[in-house]
Coordinates of N, CA and C in Angstrom, one line a residue:
X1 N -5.1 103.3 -57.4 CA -3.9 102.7 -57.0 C -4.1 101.7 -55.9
X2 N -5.2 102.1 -54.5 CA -5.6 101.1 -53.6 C -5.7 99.7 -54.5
X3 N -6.5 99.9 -56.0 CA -7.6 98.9 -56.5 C -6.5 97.7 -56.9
X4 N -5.2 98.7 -57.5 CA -4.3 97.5 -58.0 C -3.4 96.7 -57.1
X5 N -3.6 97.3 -56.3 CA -2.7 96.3 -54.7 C -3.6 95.6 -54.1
X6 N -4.8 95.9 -54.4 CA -5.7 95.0 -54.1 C -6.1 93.7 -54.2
X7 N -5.9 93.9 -55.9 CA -6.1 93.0 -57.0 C -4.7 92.2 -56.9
X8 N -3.4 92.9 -56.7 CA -2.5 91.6 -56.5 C -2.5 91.0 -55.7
X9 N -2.4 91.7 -54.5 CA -2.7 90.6 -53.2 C -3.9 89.7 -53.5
X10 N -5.1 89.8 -54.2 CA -6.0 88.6 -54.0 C -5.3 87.6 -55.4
X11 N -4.6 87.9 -56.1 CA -3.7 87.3 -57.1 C -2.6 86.0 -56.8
X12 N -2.0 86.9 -55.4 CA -0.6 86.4 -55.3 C -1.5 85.0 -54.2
X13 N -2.7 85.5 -53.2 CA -3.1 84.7 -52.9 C -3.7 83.3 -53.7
X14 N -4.4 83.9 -54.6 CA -4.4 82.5 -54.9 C -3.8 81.7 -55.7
X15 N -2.8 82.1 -56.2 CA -1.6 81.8 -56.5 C -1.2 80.3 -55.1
X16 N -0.7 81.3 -54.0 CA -0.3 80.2 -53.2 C -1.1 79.1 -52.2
X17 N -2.7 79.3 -52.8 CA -3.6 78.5 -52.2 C -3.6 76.6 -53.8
X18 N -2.8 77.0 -54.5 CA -2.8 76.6 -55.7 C -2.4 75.1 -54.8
X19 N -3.3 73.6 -55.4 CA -3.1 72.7 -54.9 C -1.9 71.7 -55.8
X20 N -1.7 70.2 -55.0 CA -1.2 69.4 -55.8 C -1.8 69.2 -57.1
X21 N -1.4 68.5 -58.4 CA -1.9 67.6 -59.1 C -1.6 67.0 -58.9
X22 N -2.4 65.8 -59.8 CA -2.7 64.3 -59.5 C -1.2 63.7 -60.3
X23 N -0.7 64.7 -61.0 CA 0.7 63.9 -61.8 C 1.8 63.9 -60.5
X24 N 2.1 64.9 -60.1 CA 2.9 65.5 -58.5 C 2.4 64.5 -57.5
X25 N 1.1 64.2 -57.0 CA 1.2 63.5 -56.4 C 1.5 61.8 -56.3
X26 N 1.3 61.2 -57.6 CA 1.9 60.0 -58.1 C 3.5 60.2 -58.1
X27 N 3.8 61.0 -58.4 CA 5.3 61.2 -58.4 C 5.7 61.2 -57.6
X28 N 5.6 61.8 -56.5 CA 5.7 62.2 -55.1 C 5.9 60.4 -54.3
X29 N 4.3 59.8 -54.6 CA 4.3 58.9 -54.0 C 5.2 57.3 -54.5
X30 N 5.3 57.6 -55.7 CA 6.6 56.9 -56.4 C 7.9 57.0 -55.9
X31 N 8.3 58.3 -55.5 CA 9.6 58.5 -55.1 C 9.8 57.6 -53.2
X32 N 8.9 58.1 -52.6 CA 8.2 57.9 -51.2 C 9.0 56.1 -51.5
X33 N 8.0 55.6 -52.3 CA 8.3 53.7 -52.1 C 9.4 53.5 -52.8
X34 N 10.5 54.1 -54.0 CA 11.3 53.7 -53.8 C 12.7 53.5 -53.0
X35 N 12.5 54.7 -52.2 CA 13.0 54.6 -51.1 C 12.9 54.1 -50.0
X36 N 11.4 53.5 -50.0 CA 11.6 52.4 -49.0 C 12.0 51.1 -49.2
X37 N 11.7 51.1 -50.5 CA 12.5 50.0 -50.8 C 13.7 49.5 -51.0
X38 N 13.9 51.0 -50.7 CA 16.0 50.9 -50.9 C 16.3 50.6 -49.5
X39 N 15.8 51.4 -48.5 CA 15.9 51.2 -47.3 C 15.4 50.3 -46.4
X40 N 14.7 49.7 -46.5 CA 14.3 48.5 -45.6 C 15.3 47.5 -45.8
X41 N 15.3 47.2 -46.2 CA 16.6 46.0 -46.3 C 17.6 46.2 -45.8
X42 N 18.3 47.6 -45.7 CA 19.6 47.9 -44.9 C 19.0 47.8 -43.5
X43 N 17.6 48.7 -43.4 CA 17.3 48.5 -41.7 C 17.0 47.3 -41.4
X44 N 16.7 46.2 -41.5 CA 16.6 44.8 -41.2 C 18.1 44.4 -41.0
X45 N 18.4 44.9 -41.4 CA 19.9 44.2 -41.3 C 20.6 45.2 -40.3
X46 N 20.5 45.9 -40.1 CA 21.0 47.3 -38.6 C 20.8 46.5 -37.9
X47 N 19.3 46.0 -37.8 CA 18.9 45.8 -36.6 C 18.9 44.4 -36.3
X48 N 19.2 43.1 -37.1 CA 19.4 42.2 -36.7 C 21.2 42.0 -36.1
X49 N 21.8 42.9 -36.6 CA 23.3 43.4 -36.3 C 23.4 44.1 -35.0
X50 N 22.5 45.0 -34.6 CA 22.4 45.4 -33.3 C 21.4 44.3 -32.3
X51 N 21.1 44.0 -32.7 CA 20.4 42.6 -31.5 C 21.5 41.4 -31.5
X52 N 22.5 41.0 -32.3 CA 23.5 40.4 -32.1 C 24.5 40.4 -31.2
X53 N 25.1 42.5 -31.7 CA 26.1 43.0 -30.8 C 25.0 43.2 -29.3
X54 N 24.3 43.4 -28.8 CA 23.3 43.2 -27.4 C 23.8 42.2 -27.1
X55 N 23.6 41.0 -27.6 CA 23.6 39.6 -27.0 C 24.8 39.4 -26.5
X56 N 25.9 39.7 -27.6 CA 27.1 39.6 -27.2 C 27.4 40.2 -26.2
X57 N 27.3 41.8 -26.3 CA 27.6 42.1 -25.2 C 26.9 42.1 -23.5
X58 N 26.1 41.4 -23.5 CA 25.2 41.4 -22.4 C 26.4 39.9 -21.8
X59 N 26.5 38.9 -22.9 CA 27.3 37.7 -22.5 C 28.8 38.0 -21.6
X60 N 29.3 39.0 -22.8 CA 30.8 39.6 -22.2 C 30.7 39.8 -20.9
X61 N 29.9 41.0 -20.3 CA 30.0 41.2 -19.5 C 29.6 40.7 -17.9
X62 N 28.4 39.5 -18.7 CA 28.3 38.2 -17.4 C 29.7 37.3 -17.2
X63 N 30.4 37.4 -18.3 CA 31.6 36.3 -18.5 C 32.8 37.5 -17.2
X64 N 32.7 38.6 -17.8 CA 33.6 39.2 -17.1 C 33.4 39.8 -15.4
X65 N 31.9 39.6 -14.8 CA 31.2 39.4 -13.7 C 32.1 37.9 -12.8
X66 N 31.5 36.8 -13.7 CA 31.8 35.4 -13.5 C 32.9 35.9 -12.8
X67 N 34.3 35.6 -14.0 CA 35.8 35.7 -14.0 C 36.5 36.5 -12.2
X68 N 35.4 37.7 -12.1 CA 35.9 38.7 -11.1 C 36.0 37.9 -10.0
X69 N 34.0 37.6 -9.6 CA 34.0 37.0 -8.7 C 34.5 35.5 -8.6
X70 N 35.2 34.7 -8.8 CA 36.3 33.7 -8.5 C 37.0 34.2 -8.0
X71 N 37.8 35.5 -8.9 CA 39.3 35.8 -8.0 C 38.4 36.3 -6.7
X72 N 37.7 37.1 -6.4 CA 37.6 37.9 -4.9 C 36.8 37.0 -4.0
X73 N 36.4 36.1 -4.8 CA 35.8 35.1 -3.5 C 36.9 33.9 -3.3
X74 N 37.3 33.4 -4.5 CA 38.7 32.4 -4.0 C 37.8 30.9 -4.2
X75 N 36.5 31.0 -5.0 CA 35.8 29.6 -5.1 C 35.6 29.7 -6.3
X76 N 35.2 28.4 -7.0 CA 34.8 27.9 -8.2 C 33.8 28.6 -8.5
X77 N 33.3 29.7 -10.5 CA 32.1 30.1 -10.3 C 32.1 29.8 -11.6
X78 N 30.5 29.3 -11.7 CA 30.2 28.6 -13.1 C 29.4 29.6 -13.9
X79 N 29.4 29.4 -15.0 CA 28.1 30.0 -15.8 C 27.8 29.1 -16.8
X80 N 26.1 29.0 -16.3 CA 26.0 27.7 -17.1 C 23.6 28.5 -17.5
X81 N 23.0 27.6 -18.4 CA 21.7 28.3 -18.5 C 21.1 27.2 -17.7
X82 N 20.2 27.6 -16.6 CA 19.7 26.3 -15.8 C 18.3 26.0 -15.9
X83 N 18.0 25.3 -16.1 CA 16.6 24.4 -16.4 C 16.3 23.3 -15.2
X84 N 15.3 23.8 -14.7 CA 14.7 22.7 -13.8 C 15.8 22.2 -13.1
X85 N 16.9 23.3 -12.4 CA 17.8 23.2 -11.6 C 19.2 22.6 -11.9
X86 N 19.3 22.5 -12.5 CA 20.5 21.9 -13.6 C 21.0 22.8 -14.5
X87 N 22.4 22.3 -14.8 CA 22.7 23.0 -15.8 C 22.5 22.5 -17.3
X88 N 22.1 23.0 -18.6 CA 21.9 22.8 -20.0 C 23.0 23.4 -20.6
X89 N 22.7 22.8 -22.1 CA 23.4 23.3 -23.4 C 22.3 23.9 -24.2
X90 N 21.2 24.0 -23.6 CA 20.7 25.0 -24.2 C 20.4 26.2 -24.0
X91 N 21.6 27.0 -24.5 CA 22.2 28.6 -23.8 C 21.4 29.3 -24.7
X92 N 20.3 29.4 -25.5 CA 18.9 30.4 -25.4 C 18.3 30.5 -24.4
X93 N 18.2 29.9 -23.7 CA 17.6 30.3 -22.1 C 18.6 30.9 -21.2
X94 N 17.6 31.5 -19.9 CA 18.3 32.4 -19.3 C 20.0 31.5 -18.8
X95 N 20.6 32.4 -18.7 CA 22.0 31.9 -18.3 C 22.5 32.8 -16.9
X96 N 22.6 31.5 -16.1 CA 22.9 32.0 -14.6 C 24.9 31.9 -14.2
X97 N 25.0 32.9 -13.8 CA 26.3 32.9 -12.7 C 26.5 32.6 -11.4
X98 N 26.6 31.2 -11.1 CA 26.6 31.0 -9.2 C 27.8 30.7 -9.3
X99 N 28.1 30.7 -7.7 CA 29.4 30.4 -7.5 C 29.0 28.9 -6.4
X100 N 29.8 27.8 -7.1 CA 29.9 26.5 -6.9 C 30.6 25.9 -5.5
X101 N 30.1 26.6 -4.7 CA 30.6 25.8 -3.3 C 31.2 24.6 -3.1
X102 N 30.5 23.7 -3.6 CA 30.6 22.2 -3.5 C 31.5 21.8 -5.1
X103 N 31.6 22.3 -5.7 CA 32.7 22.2 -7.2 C 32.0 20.8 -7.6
X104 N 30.3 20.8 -7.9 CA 30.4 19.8 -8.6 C 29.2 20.2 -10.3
X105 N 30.2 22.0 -11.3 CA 29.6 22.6 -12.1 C 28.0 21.6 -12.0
X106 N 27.3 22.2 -11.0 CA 26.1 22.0 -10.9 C 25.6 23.0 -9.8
X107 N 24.2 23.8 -10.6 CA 23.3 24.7 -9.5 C 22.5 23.6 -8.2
X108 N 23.2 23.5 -7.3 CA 22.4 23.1 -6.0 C 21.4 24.3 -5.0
X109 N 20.4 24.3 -4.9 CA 19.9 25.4 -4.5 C 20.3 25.4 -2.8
X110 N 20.5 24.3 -2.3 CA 21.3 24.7 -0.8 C 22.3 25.2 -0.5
X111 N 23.0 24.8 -1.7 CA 24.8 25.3 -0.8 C 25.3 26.1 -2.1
X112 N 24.7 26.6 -3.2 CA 25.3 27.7 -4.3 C 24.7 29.0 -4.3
X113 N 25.2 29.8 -4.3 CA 25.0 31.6 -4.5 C 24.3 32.0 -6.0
X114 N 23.4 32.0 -6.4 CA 23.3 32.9 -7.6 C 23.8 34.3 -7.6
X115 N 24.8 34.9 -8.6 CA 25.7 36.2 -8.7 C 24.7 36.8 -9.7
X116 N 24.2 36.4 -10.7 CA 23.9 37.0 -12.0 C 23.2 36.3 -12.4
X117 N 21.6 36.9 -13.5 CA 21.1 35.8 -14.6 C 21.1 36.9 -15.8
X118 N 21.8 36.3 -16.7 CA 21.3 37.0 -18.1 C 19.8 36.5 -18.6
X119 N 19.3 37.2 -19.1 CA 17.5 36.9 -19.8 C 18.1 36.3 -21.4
X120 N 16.8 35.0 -21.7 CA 17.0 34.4 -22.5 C 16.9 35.4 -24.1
X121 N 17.5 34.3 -24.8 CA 17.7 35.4 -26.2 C 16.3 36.0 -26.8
X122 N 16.4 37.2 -27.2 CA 14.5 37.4 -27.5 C 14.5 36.9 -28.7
X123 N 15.6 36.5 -29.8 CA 14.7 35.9 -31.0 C 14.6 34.1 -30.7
X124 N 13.4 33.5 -30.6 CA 13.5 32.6 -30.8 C 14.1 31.2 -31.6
X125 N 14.6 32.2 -32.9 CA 14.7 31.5 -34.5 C 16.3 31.5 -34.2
X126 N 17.2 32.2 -33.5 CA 18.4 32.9 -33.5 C 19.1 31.7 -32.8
X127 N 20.3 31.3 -32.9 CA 21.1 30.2 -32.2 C 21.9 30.4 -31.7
X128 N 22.0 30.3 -30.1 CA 23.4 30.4 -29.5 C 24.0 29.2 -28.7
X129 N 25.3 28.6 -29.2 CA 26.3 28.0 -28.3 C 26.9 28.3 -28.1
X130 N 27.7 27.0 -27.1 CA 28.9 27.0 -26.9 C 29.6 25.9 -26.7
X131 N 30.9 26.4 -27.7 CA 31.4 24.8 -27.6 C 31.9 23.6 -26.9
X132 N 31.7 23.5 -25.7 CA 32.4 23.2 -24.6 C 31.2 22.5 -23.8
X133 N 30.1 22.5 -24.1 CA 29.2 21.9 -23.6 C 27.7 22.6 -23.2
X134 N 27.7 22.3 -21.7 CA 27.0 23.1 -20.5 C 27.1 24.0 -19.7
X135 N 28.3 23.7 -19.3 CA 28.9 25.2 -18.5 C 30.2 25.5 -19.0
X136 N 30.7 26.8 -18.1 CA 31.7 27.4 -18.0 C 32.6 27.4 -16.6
X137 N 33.2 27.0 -16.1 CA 33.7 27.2 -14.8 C 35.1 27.4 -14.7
X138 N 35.4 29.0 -14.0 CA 36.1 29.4 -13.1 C 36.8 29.2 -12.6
X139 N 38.3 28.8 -12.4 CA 38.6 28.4 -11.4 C 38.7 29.6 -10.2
X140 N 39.4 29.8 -8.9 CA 39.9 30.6 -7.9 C 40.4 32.0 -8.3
X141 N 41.7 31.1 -9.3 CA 42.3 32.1 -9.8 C 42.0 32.8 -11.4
X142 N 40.6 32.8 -11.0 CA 39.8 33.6 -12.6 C 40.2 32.7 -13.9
X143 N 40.7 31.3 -14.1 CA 41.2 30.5 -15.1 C 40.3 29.6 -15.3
X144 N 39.8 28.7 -16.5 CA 39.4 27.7 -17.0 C 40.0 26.8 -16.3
X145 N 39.6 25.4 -15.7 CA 40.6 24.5 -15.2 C 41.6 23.8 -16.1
X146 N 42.2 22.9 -15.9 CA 43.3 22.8 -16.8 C 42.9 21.6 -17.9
X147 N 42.1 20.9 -17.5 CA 41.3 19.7 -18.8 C 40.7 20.7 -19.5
X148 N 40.3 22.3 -19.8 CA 39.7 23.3 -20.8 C 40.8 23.4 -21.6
X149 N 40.3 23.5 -23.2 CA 40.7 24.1 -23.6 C 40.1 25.5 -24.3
X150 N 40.6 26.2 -25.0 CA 39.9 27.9 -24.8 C 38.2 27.3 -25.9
X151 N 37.4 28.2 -25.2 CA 36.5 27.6 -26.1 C 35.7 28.9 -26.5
X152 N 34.0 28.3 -27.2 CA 34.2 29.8 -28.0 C 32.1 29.8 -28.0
X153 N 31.9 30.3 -27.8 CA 30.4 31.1 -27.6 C 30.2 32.0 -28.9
X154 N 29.0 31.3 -30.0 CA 28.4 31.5 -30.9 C 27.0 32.1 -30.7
X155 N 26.4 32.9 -31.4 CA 25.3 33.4 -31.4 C 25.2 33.8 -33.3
X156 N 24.5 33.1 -33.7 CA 24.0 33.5 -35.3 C 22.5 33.7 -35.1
X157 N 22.3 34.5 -35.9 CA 20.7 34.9 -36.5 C 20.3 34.6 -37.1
X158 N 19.1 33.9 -37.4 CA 18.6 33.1 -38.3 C 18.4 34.2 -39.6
X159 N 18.9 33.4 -40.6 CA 19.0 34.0 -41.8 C 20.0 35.4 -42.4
X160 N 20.5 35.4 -41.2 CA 21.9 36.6 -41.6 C 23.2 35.8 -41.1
X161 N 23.6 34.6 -41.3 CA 24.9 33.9 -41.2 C 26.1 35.0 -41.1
X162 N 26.2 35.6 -42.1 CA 27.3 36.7 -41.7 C 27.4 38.0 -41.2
X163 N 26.2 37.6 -40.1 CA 25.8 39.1 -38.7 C 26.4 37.8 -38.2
X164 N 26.6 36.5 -37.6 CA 27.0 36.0 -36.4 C 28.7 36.4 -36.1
X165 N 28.3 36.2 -34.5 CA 29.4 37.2 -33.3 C 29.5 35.9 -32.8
X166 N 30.7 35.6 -32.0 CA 31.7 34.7 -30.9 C 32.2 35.9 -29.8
X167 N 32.4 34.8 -28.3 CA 33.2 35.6 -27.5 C 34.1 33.8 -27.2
X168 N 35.4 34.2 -27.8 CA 36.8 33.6 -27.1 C 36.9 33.1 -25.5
X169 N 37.1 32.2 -25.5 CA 37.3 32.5 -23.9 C 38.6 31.5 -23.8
X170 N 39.7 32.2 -23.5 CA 41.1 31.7 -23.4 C 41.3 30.6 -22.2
X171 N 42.7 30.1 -22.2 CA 42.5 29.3 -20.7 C 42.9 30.1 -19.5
X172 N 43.4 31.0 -19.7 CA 43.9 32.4 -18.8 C 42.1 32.8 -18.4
X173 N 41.3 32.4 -19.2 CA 40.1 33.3 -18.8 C 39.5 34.4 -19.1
X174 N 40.4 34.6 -19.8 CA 39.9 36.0 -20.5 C 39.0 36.2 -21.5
X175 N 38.5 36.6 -21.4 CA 36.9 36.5 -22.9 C 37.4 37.6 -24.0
X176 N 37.5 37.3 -25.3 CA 37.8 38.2 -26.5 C 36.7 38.4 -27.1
X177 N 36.1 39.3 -27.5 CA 34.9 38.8 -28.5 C 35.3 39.2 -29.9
X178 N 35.0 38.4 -31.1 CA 35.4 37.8 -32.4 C 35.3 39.2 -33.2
X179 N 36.1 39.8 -34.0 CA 36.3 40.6 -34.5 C 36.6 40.2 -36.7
X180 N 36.5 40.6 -37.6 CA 36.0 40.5 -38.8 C 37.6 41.2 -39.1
X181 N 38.5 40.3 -38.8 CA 39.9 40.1 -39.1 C 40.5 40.4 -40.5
X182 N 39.5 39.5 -41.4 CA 40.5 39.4 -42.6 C 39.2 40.7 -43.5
X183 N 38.2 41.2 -43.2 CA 37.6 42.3 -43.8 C 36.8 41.6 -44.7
X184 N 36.3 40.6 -44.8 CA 35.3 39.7 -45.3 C 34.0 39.9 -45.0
X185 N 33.7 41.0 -44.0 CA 32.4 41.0 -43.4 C 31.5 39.8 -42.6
X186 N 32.7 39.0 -42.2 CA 32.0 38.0 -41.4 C 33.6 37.8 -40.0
X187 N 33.1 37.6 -38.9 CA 33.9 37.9 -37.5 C 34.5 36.4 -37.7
X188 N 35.3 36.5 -37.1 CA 36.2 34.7 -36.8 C 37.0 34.8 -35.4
X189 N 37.0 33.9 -35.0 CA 38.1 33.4 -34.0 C 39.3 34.0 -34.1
X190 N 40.3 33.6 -32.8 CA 41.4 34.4 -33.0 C 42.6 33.5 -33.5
X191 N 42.0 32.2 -34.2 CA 42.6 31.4 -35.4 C 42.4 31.7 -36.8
X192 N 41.4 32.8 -36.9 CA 41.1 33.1 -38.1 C 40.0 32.4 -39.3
X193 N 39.2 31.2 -38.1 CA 38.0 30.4 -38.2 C 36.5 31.5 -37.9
X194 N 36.0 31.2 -39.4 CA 34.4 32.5 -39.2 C 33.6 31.6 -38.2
X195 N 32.7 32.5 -37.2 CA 32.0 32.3 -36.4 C 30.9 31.6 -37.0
X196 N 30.7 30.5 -36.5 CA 29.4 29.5 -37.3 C 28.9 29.1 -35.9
X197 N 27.3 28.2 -36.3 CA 26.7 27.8 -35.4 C 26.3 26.1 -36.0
X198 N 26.8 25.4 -35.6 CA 26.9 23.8 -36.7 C 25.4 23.5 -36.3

């Protein structure tokens, strides 16, 4: 009786020592790549869709920094990306918030405050403007001055045109950021114009 419990246990053992085949493991590794194949392409696209909404939101929130301090300081504050002390239109680089003492939307390093710098965009290939030029400025009362009209800050990805995001910026001042209105999968203005980068 010992001999036959014996005999199964060294049975059942090797039973479960029993390896792959070589059919199971082609199969196996078949199944493995077509799923990555199915999935890589959605995650390229996650993640160029999450490095967009970043950008944007890093911008919002310098815009809504900006906007504050005007009202609580009662001075002109610009946001503009500055290069070799000046301000540019080329808002891939870092983009600074001072407040404009002398009101002439220009970083003077004697008589302006830097409040904020956003860091420049990490894709190089990715494009961000804005339409309105070089800067952005503030008035006192948290408003665009009154020659603005509302203007609009683009960021597209290179090669995903319909991941690109806008942030609105009213004459009231208020920053909207662009929302995918008509369900097209691509964000527009609050005219109903898709967010492009010309």
């Amino acid at each position: 009786m010992k001999e036959d419990i014996v005999s199964m246990c060294i049975k059942t053992l090797k039973k479960k020592q029993r390896a792959f085949t070589m059919v199971e493991l082609l199969v196996g590794i078949a199944i493995v790549a077509i799923l990555a194949a199915v999935a890589l392409p959605s995650l390229k696209t996650f993640t160029v869709s999450m490095r967009v909404d970043n950008e944007i939101s890093e911008l919002h929130r310098l815009l809504l920094i900006a906007r504050n301090t005007s009202v609580n300081s009662g001075q002109d504050v610009v946001v503009c990306p500055i290069v070799n002390g000046s301000c540019t239109d080329d808002w891939s680089q870092e983009v600074s918030v001072f407040i404009d003492f002398n009101q002439n939307n220009d970083f003077d390093i004697a008589d302006d405050e830097i409040i904020r710098v956003k860091s420049a965009i990490s894709s190089s290939n990715d494009q961000f403007q804005y339409s309105n030029g070089a800067f952005l400025t503030y008035n006192s009362l948290g408003n665009l001055p009154i020659n603005n009209n509302e203007s609009t800050f683009s960021y597209c990805p290179y090669g995903y045109t319909d991941a690109s995001r806008g942030i609105i910026v009213a004459v009231s001042g208020r920053a909207y950021i662009s929302e995918d209105s008509d369900g097209d999968g691509v964000d527009e203005d609050r005219n109903n114009v898709n967010i492009t980068c010309p």
